[in-house]
N, CA, C and O atoms as CSV, one atom per row, in Angstrom:
chain,resi,resn,atom,element,x,y,z
A,1,UNK,N,N,5.889,45.686,-7.008
A,1,UNK,CA,C,6.374,45.139,-7.897
A,1,UNK,C,C,7.805,45.938,-7.671
A,1,UNK,O,O,7.629,47.156,-7.702
A,2,UNK,N,N,9.204,45.539,-7.446
A,2,UNK,CA,C,10.549,45.403,-7.235
A,2,UNK,C,C,10.843,45.616,-8.617
A,2,UNK,O,O,10.212,45.154,-9.568
A,3,UNK,N,N,12.565,46.873,-8.674
A,3,UNK,CA,C,12.815,46.989,-9.623
A,3,UNK,C,C,13.697,45.842,-9.997
A,3,UNK,O,O,14.038,45.027,-9.140
A,4,UNK,N,N,14.186,45.718,-11.588
A,4,UNK,CA,C,14.741,44.758,-12.420
A,4,UNK,C,C,16.242,44.597,-12.141
A,4,UNK,O,O,16.620,45.721,-11.810
A,5,UNK,N,N,17.077,43.919,-12.119
A,5,UNK,CA,C,18.538,44.475,-11.535
A,5,UNK,C,C,19.147,43.876,-12.176
A,5,UNK,O,O,18.826,42.731,-11.856
A,6,UNK,N,N,20.256,43.772,-13.329
A,6,UNK,CA,C,20.934,43.552,-14.346
A,6,UNK,C,C,22.539,43.807,-14.273
A,6,UNK,O,O,23.080,44.898,-14.456
A,7,UNK,N,N,23.312,42.353,-13.914
A,7,UNK,CA,C,24.941,42.589,-13.445
A,7,UNK,C,C,25.632,41.980,-14.355
A,7,UNK,O,O,25.211,41.496,-15.406
A,8,UNK,N,N,26.744,42.004,-13.937
A,8,UNK,CA,C,28.131,41.083,-15.042
A,8,UNK,C,C,28.921,40.781,-13.324
A,8,UNK,O,O,28.893,41.869,-12.749
A,9,UNK,N,N,29.328,40.103,-12.744
A,9,UNK,CA,C,29.885,39.577,-11.815
A,9,UNK,C,C,31.155,38.833,-11.626
A,9,UNK,O,O,30.902,37.638,-11.468
A,10,UNK,N,N,32.095,39.022,-11.595
A,10,UNK,CA,C,33.561,38.885,-11.870
A,10,UNK,C,C,33.786,37.829,-10.778
A,10,UNK,O,O,33.490,38.250,-9.660
A,11,UNK,N,N,34.127,36.865,-10.807
A,11,UNK,CA,C,34.605,36.023,-9.233
A,11,UNK,C,C,35.907,35.956,-9.219
A,11,UNK,O,O,36.428,35.671,-10.297
A,12,UNK,N,N,36.529,36.116,-8.402
A,12,UNK,CA,C,38.092,35.555,-8.097
A,12,UNK,C,C,38.736,34.596,-6.877
A,12,UNK,O,O,38.387,34.512,-5.699
A,13,UNK,N,N,39.419,34.155,-7.340
A,13,UNK,CA,C,40.161,33.035,-6.030
A,13,UNK,C,C,39.904,31.373,-6.357
A,13,UNK,O,O,39.816,31.063,-7.545
A,14,UNK,N,N,39.829,30.706,-5.712
A,14,UNK,CA,C,39.669,29.506,-6.204
A,14,UNK,C,C,38.782,28.602,-6.882
A,14,UNK,O,O,38.517,27.448,-6.544
A,15,UNK,N,N,38.351,29.239,-7.871
A,15,UNK,CA,C,36.611,29.447,-7.858
A,15,UNK,C,C,36.354,28.399,-9.293
A,15,UNK,O,O,35.360,28.545,-10.005
A,16,UNK,N,N,37.298,27.465,-9.533
A,16,UNK,CA,C,37.235,26.672,-10.803
A,16,UNK,C,C,37.730,25.681,-10.174
A,16,UNK,O,O,38.502,25.636,-9.216
A,17,UNK,N,N,36.868,24.313,-11.225
A,17,UNK,CA,C,37.647,22.698,-10.283
A,17,UNK,C,C,36.765,22.655,-9.133
A,17,UNK,O,O,36.814,21.507,-8.693
A,18,UNK,N,N,35.822,23.516,-8.302
A,18,UNK,CA,C,35.259,23.318,-7.287
A,18,UNK,C,C,33.713,23.048,-7.154
A,18,UNK,O,O,32.961,22.827,-6.204
A,19,UNK,N,N,33.616,23.121,-8.039
A,19,UNK,CA,C,31.963,23.093,-8.415
A,19,UNK,C,C,31.086,23.872,-8.334
A,19,UNK,O,O,29.913,23.568,-8.116
A,20,UNK,N,N,31.661,25.384,-8.552
A,20,UNK,CA,C,31.169,27.080,-8.909
A,20,UNK,C,C,30.204,27.290,-9.528
A,20,UNK,O,O,29.115,27.781,-9.230
A,21,UNK,N,N,30.642,26.880,-10.479
A,21,UNK,CA,C,29.399,27.542,-11.867
A,21,UNK,C,C,28.235,26.242,-11.651
A,21,UNK,O,O,27.144,26.701,-11.988
A,22,UNK,N,N,28.087,24.760,-11.200
A,22,UNK,CA,C,26.702,24.063,-10.841
A,22,UNK,C,C,26.209,24.795,-9.817
A,22,UNK,O,O,25.007,25.038,-9.924
A,23,UNK,N,N,26.932,25.368,-8.536
A,23,UNK,CA,C,26.111,25.918,-7.456
A,23,UNK,C,C,25.934,26.927,-7.494
A,23,UNK,O,O,25.356,27.434,-6.533
A,24,UNK,N,N,26.369,27.827,-8.716
A,24,UNK,CA,C,26.018,28.841,-8.835
A,24,UNK,C,C,24.515,28.543,-9.643
A,24,UNK,O,O,23.461,28.830,-9.074
A,25,UNK,N,N,24.529,27.937,-11.028
A,25,UNK,CA,C,23.594,27.819,-11.114
A,25,UNK,C,C,21.882,27.663,-10.475
A,25,UNK,O,O,20.852,28.334,-10.523
A,26,UNK,N,N,22.403,26.133,-9.779
A,26,UNK,CA,C,21.416,25.935,-9.125
A,26,UNK,C,C,20.871,27.229,-7.598
A,26,UNK,O,O,19.867,27.126,-6.893
A,27,UNK,N,N,21.631,27.991,-7.552
A,27,UNK,CA,C,21.125,28.812,-5.997
A,27,UNK,C,C,20.002,29.870,-7.159
A,27,UNK,O,O,18.802,30.112,-7.030
A,28,UNK,N,N,21.148,30.396,-8.451
A,28,UNK,CA,C,20.509,31.432,-9.518
A,28,UNK,C,C,18.826,30.797,-9.783
A,28,UNK,O,O,17.698,31.290,-9.794
A,29,UNK,N,N,19.265,29.791,-9.925
A,29,UNK,CA,C,17.491,28.861,-10.253
A,29,UNK,C,C,16.595,29.327,-9.405
A,29,UNK,O,O,15.584,30.018,-9.536
A,30,UNK,N,N,17.358,28.629,-8.140
A,30,UNK,CA,C,16.851,29.087,-6.813
A,30,UNK,C,C,16.013,30.258,-6.618
A,30,UNK,O,O,14.910,30.100,-6.095
A,31,UNK,N,N,16.416,31.460,-6.988
A,31,UNK,CA,C,16.305,33.145,-6.517
A,31,UNK,C,C,14.994,33.447,-7.925
A,31,UNK,O,O,14.138,34.320,-8.067
A,32,UNK,N,N,15.378,32.303,-8.723
A,32,UNK,CA,C,13.830,33.066,-9.704
A,32,UNK,C,C,15.231,33.786,-10.840
A,32,UNK,O,O,14.954,34.706,-11.610
A,33,UNK,N,N,16.627,33.218,-10.770
A,33,UNK,CA,C,17.052,34.399,-11.400
A,33,UNK,C,C,17.239,33.951,-12.825
A,33,UNK,O,O,17.059,32.800,-13.225
A,34,UNK,N,N,17.683,35.157,-13.672
A,34,UNK,CA,C,17.680,34.725,-15.370
A,34,UNK,C,C,19.061,35.237,-15.401
A,34,UNK,O,O,19.503,36.185,-14.751
A,35,UNK,N,N,19.922,34.201,-16.561
A,35,UNK,CA,C,21.205,34.774,-17.114
A,35,UNK,C,C,22.098,33.618,-17.141
A,35,UNK,O,O,21.662,32.484,-17.339
A,36,UNK,N,N,23.222,33.847,-16.966
A,36,UNK,CA,C,24.372,32.482,-16.809
A,36,UNK,C,C,25.587,32.652,-16.334
A,36,UNK,O,O,26.159,33.725,-16.142
A,37,UNK,N,N,26.015,31.485,-16.127
A,37,UNK,CA,C,27.226,31.702,-15.619
A,37,UNK,C,C,28.537,30.567,-16.186
A,37,UNK,O,O,28.246,29.379,-16.047
A,38,UNK,N,N,29.998,30.885,-16.832
A,38,UNK,CA,C,30.970,30.895,-17.617
A,38,UNK,C,C,32.244,30.813,-16.837
A,38,UNK,O,O,32.505,31.814,-16.169
A,39,UNK,N,N,33.208,29.672,-16.783
A,39,UNK,CA,C,34.630,29.895,-16.766
A,39,UNK,C,C,34.776,30.889,-17.295
A,39,UNK,O,O,33.934,31.416,-18.022
A,40,UNK,N,N,36.175,31.455,-16.959
A,40,UNK,CA,C,36.775,32.325,-18.023
A,40,UNK,C,C,38.267,31.551,-18.071
A,40,UNK,O,O,38.426,30.628,-17.271
A,41,UNK,N,N,39.363,31.897,-18.983
A,41,UNK,CA,C,40.696,31.321,-19.388
A,41,UNK,C,C,41.314,32.042,-18.189
A,41,UNK,O,O,41.919,31.028,-17.839
A,42,UNK,N,N,41.679,32.958,-17.245
A,42,UNK,CA,C,42.197,33.840,-16.666
A,42,UNK,C,C,41.892,33.197,-15.235
A,42,UNK,O,O,42.554,33.460,-14.231
A,43,UNK,N,N,40.541,32.109,-15.278
A,43,UNK,CA,C,41.003,31.560,-13.897
A,43,UNK,C,C,39.696,32.041,-12.814
A,43,UNK,O,O,39.227,31.515,-11.805
A,44,UNK,N,N,39.390,33.255,-13.536
A,44,UNK,CA,C,38.180,33.925,-12.771
A,44,UNK,C,C,36.759,32.801,-12.956
A,44,UNK,O,O,36.908,31.651,-13.370
A,45,UNK,N,N,35.194,33.475,-12.506
A,45,UNK,CA,C,34.371,32.702,-13.084
A,45,UNK,C,C,33.089,34.151,-13.102
A,45,UNK,O,O,33.023,35.004,-12.217
A,46,UNK,N,N,32.393,34.102,-14.063
A,46,UNK,CA,C,31.940,35.689,-14.450
A,46,UNK,C,C,30.385,34.852,-14.618
A,46,UNK,O,O,30.106,33.717,-15.007
A,47,UNK,N,N,29.748,35.734,-14.242
A,47,UNK,CA,C,28.247,35.771,-14.389
A,47,UNK,C,C,27.488,36.511,-14.534
A,47,UNK,O,O,27.705,37.564,-13.935
A,48,UNK,N,N,26.238,36.444,-15.341
A,48,UNK,CA,C,25.459,37.639,-15.456
A,48,UNK,C,C,23.543,37.190,-14.879
A,48,UNK,O,O,22.743,36.265,-15.020
A,49,UNK,N,N,23.611,38.476,-14.243
A,49,UNK,CA,C,22.231,37.779,-13.460
A,49,UNK,C,C,21.289,39.302,-13.535
A,49,UNK,O,O,21.657,40.426,-13.192
A,50,UNK,N,N,20.295,38.975,-13.967
A,50,UNK,CA,C,18.950,39.190,-14.105
A,50,UNK,C,C,17.852,38.968,-13.444
A,50,UNK,O,O,17.230,38.072,-14.015
A,51,UNK,N,N,17.147,39.459,-12.242
A,51,UNK,CA,C,15.658,39.426,-11.855
A,51,UNK,C,C,15.644,40.690,-10.888
A,51,UNK,O,O,16.341,41.704,-10.885
A,52,UNK,N,N,14.590,40.264,-10.057
A,52,UNK,CA,C,14.453,41.672,-8.700
A,52,UNK,C,C,15.724,41.641,-8.111
A,52,UNK,O,O,16.391,40.654,-7.798
A,53,UNK,N,N,15.982,42.823,-7.995
A,53,UNK,CA,C,16.949,43.826,-7.381
A,53,UNK,C,C,17.430,42.886,-6.072
A,53,UNK,O,O,18.629,42.717,-5.848
A,54,UNK,N,N,16.508,42.362,-5.330
A,54,UNK,CA,C,17.168,42.161,-3.710
A,54,UNK,C,C,17.495,40.397,-4.250
A,54,UNK,O,O,18.362,39.779,-3.631
A,55,UNK,N,N,16.759,39.712,-5.390
A,55,UNK,CA,C,17.309,38.535,-5.099
A,55,UNK,C,C,18.359,38.573,-6.310
A,55,UNK,O,O,18.483,37.550,-6.984
A,56,UNK,N,N,18.972,39.490,-6.555
A,56,UNK,CA,C,20.634,39.669,-7.331
A,56,UNK,C,C,21.382,39.682,-6.185
A,56,UNK,O,O,22.357,38.949,-6.020
A,57,UNK,N,N,20.838,40.753,-5.103
A,57,UNK,CA,C,21.659,41.084,-4.255
A,57,UNK,C,C,22.153,39.890,-3.605
A,57,UNK,O,O,23.269,39.383,-3.492
A,58,UNK,N,N,20.749,39.532,-3.128
A,58,UNK,CA,C,21.256,37.649,-2.251
A,58,UNK,C,C,22.104,37.057,-2.746
A,58,UNK,O,O,23.111,36.682,-2.145
A,59,UNK,N,N,21.863,36.857,-3.935
A,59,UNK,CA,C,23.140,36.064,-5.241
A,59,UNK,C,C,24.192,36.795,-5.340
A,59,UNK,O,O,25.124,36.110,-5.760
A,60,UNK,N,N,24.507,37.959,-5.133
A,60,UNK,CA,C,26.040,38.388,-5.101
A,60,UNK,C,C,26.145,37.716,-3.283
A,60,UNK,O,O,26.473,36.550,-3.063
A,61,UNK,N,N,25.830,38.621,-2.267
A,61,UNK,CA,C,26.078,37.869,-1.242
A,61,UNK,C,C,26.405,36.150,-1.160
A,61,UNK,O,O,27.461,35.717,-0.698
A,62,UNK,N,N,25.549,35.469,-1.575
A,62,UNK,CA,C,26.298,33.867,-2.138
A,62,UNK,C,C,27.487,33.652,-2.767
A,62,UNK,O,O,28.265,32.870,-2.221
A,63,UNK,N,N,27.700,34.001,-3.457
A,63,UNK,CA,C,28.964,34.438,-4.659
A,63,UNK,C,C,30.379,34.452,-3.680
A,63,UNK,O,O,31.387,33.796,-3.942
A,64,UNK,N,N,30.246,35.179,-2.720
A,64,UNK,CA,C,31.321,35.994,-1.468
A,64,UNK,C,C,31.449,34.275,-0.801
A,64,UNK,O,O,32.294,34.173,0.088
A,65,UNK,N,N,30.979,33.470,-1.028
A,65,UNK,CA,C,30.882,32.472,-0.096
A,65,UNK,C,C,31.094,30.892,-0.878
A,65,UNK,O,O,32.050,30.166,-0.607
A,66,UNK,N,N,30.017,30.527,-1.887
A,66,UNK,CA,C,30.078,29.936,-3.105
A,66,UNK,C,C,30.073,28.342,-2.292
A,66,UNK,O,O,29.633,28.230,-1.148
A,67,UNK,N,N,30.530,27.374,-2.937
A,67,UNK,CA,C,30.377,25.901,-2.416
A,67,UNK,C,C,31.646,26.079,-1.356
A,67,UNK,O,O,32.421,27.008,-1.130
A,68,UNK,N,N,31.486,24.768,-0.826
A,68,UNK,CA,C,32.469,24.766,0.488
A,68,UNK,C,C,34.183,24.870,0.223
A,68,UNK,O,O,35.169,25.333,0.796
A,69,UNK,N,N,33.833,24.090,-1.092
A,69,UNK,CA,C,36.195,24.166,-1.903
A,69,UNK,C,C,35.749,25.426,-2.301
A,69,UNK,O,O,36.730,26.159,-2.179
A,70,UNK,N,N,35.101,25.873,-2.583
A,70,UNK,CA,C,35.428,27.633,-2.913
A,70,UNK,C,C,36.163,28.808,-1.857
A,70,UNK,O,O,35.930,28.997,-0.663
A,71,UNK,N,N,36.988,29.408,-2.630
A,71,UNK,CA,C,37.888,30.335,-2.349
A,71,UNK,C,C,37.968,31.724,-2.707
A,71,UNK,O,O,39.079,32.128,-3.052
A,72,UNK,N,N,37.031,32.514,-2.693
A,72,UNK,CA,C,36.546,33.571,-3.277
A,72,UNK,C,C,37.722,34.985,-2.580
A,72,UNK,O,O,37.810,35.468,-1.452
A,73,UNK,N,N,38.212,35.174,-3.435
A,73,UNK,CA,C,39.027,36.570,-2.643
A,73,UNK,C,C,39.188,37.761,-3.340
A,73,UNK,O,O,40.015,38.624,-3.049
A,74,UNK,N,N,38.129,37.823,-4.572
A,74,UNK,CA,C,37.308,39.011,-5.245
A,74,UNK,C,C,36.292,39.112,-6.002
A,74,UNK,O,O,36.386,38.518,-7.075
A,75,UNK,N,N,35.263,39.719,-5.781
A,75,UNK,CA,C,34.210,40.079,-6.191
A,75,UNK,C,C,33.915,41.564,-6.965
A,75,UNK,O,O,33.792,42.678,-6.454
A,76,UNK,N,N,33.838,41.093,-8.606
A,76,UNK,CA,C,33.561,42.435,-8.743
A,76,UNK,C,C,32.467,42.230,-9.395
A,76,UNK,O,O,32.199,41.123,-9.863
A,77,UNK,N,N,31.085,44.074,-9.604
A,77,UNK,CA,C,30.073,43.562,-10.337
A,77,UNK,C,C,30.384,44.854,-10.871
A,77,UNK,O,O,31.202,45.705,-10.522
A,78,UNK,N,N,29.214,44.785,-12.160
A,78,UNK,CA,C,29.813,45.806,-13.284
A,78,UNK,C,C,28.230,45.866,-14.009
A,78,UNK,O,O,27.841,44.752,-14.359
A,79,UNK,N,N,27.241,47.034,-14.289
A,79,UNK,CA,C,25.857,47.135,-14.431
A,79,UNK,C,C,26.126,45.635,-16.042
A,79,UNK,O,O,27.141,45.348,-16.677
A,80,UNK,N,N,24.580,45.029,-16.130
A,80,UNK,CA,C,24.986,44.313,-16.928
A,80,UNK,C,C,23.694,44.654,-18.026
A,80,UNK,O,O,23.033,43.769,-18.570
A,81,UNK,N,N,23.470,46.221,-18.242
A,81,UNK,CA,C,22.424,46.584,-19.304
A,81,UNK,C,C,22.761,46.198,-20.800
A,81,UNK,O,O,22.136,46.313,-21.855
A,82,UNK,N,N,23.460,45.913,-20.611
A,82,UNK,CA,C,23.963,46.167,-22.132
A,82,UNK,C,C,23.002,44.658,-23.091
A,82,UNK,O,O,22.653,44.514,-24.263
A,83,UNK,N,N,22.879,43.786,-21.835
A,83,UNK,CA,C,23.048,42.311,-22.560
A,83,UNK,C,C,21.259,41.816,-21.816
A,83,UNK,O,O,21.318,41.446,-20.643
A,84,UNK,N,N,19.938,41.820,-22.414
A,84,UNK,CA,C,19.019,41.308,-22.609
A,84,UNK,C,C,18.917,39.612,-21.905
A,84,UNK,O,O,19.230,38.670,-22.633
A,85,UNK,N,N,18.477,39.367,-20.517
A,85,UNK,CA,C,18.752,38.065,-19.920
A,85,UNK,C,C,17.270,37.102,-20.863
A,85,UNK,O,O,16.113,37.462,-21.081
A,86,UNK,N,N,17.836,36.115,-21.134
A,86,UNK,CA,C,17.321,35.027,-21.909
A,86,UNK,C,C,16.363,34.262,-20.973
A,86,UNK,O,O,16.150,34.495,-19.783
A,87,UNK,N,N,15.855,33.345,-21.716
A,87,UNK,CA,C,14.828,32.320,-20.136
A,87,UNK,C,C,16.195,31.333,-19.793
A,87,UNK,O,O,17.183,30.952,-20.420
A,88,UNK,N,N,15.574,31.138,-18.253
A,88,UNK,CA,C,16.047,30.399,-17.565
A,88,UNK,C,C,18.143,30.955,-16.764
A,88,UNK,O,O,18.780,31.986,-16.551
A,89,UNK,N,N,18.277,29.912,-16.675
A,89,UNK,CA,C,19.600,30.333,-16.328
A,89,UNK,C,C,20.781,29.243,-16.737
A,89,UNK,O,O,20.619,28.296,-15.968
A,90,UNK,N,N,21.567,29.050,-17.356
A,90,UNK,CA,C,22.502,28.545,-17.409
A,90,UNK,C,C,23.653,28.478,-17.427
A,90,UNK,O,O,24.418,29.442,-17.437
A,91,UNK,N,N,23.952,27.314,-17.432
A,91,UNK,CA,C,26.154,27.691,-17.701
A,91,UNK,C,C,26.555,27.413,-18.544
A,91,UNK,O,O,26.221,26.349,-19.065
A,92,UNK,N,N,27.665,28.407,-19.215
A,92,UNK,CA,C,28.092,28.486,-20.516
A,92,UNK,C,C,29.469,27.701,-20.705
A,92,UNK,O,O,29.997,27.096,-19.773
A,93,UNK,N,N,30.038,27.766,-22.070
A,93,UNK,CA,C,31.394,27.451,-22.209
A,93,UNK,C,C,32.574,28.644,-22.050
A,93,UNK,O,O,32.610,29.683,-22.709
A,94,UNK,N,N,33.368,28.302,-21.184
A,94,UNK,CA,C,34.881,28.857,-21.076
A,94,UNK,C,C,34.920,29.947,-21.713
A,94,UNK,O,O,33.838,30.144,-22.266
A,95,UNK,N,N,35.610,30.694,-21.883
A,95,UNK,CA,C,35.839,31.977,-22.670
A,95,UNK,C,C,37.316,32.777,-22.416
A,95,UNK,O,O,37.565,33.820,-23.021
């Protein structure tokens, strides 16, 4: 059994208005991850990812690329141990 990872990822660049959240949620569901993704008012996209360590790492690698119309310039990762993942993976409202 692999270790469970929980991280919060903040993505900067051209990541709003380009389908980033929907693509992120789709990819996370394919990887069997739990958590959420949302836009932030500062122009970033933020996601909470929980699942097998290898799947979380794969998702983080994908997040550097995102959908074709996105242009990621920075990706910050912090541990997300303070939050328990809910069921599934959802798109949340902007904060």
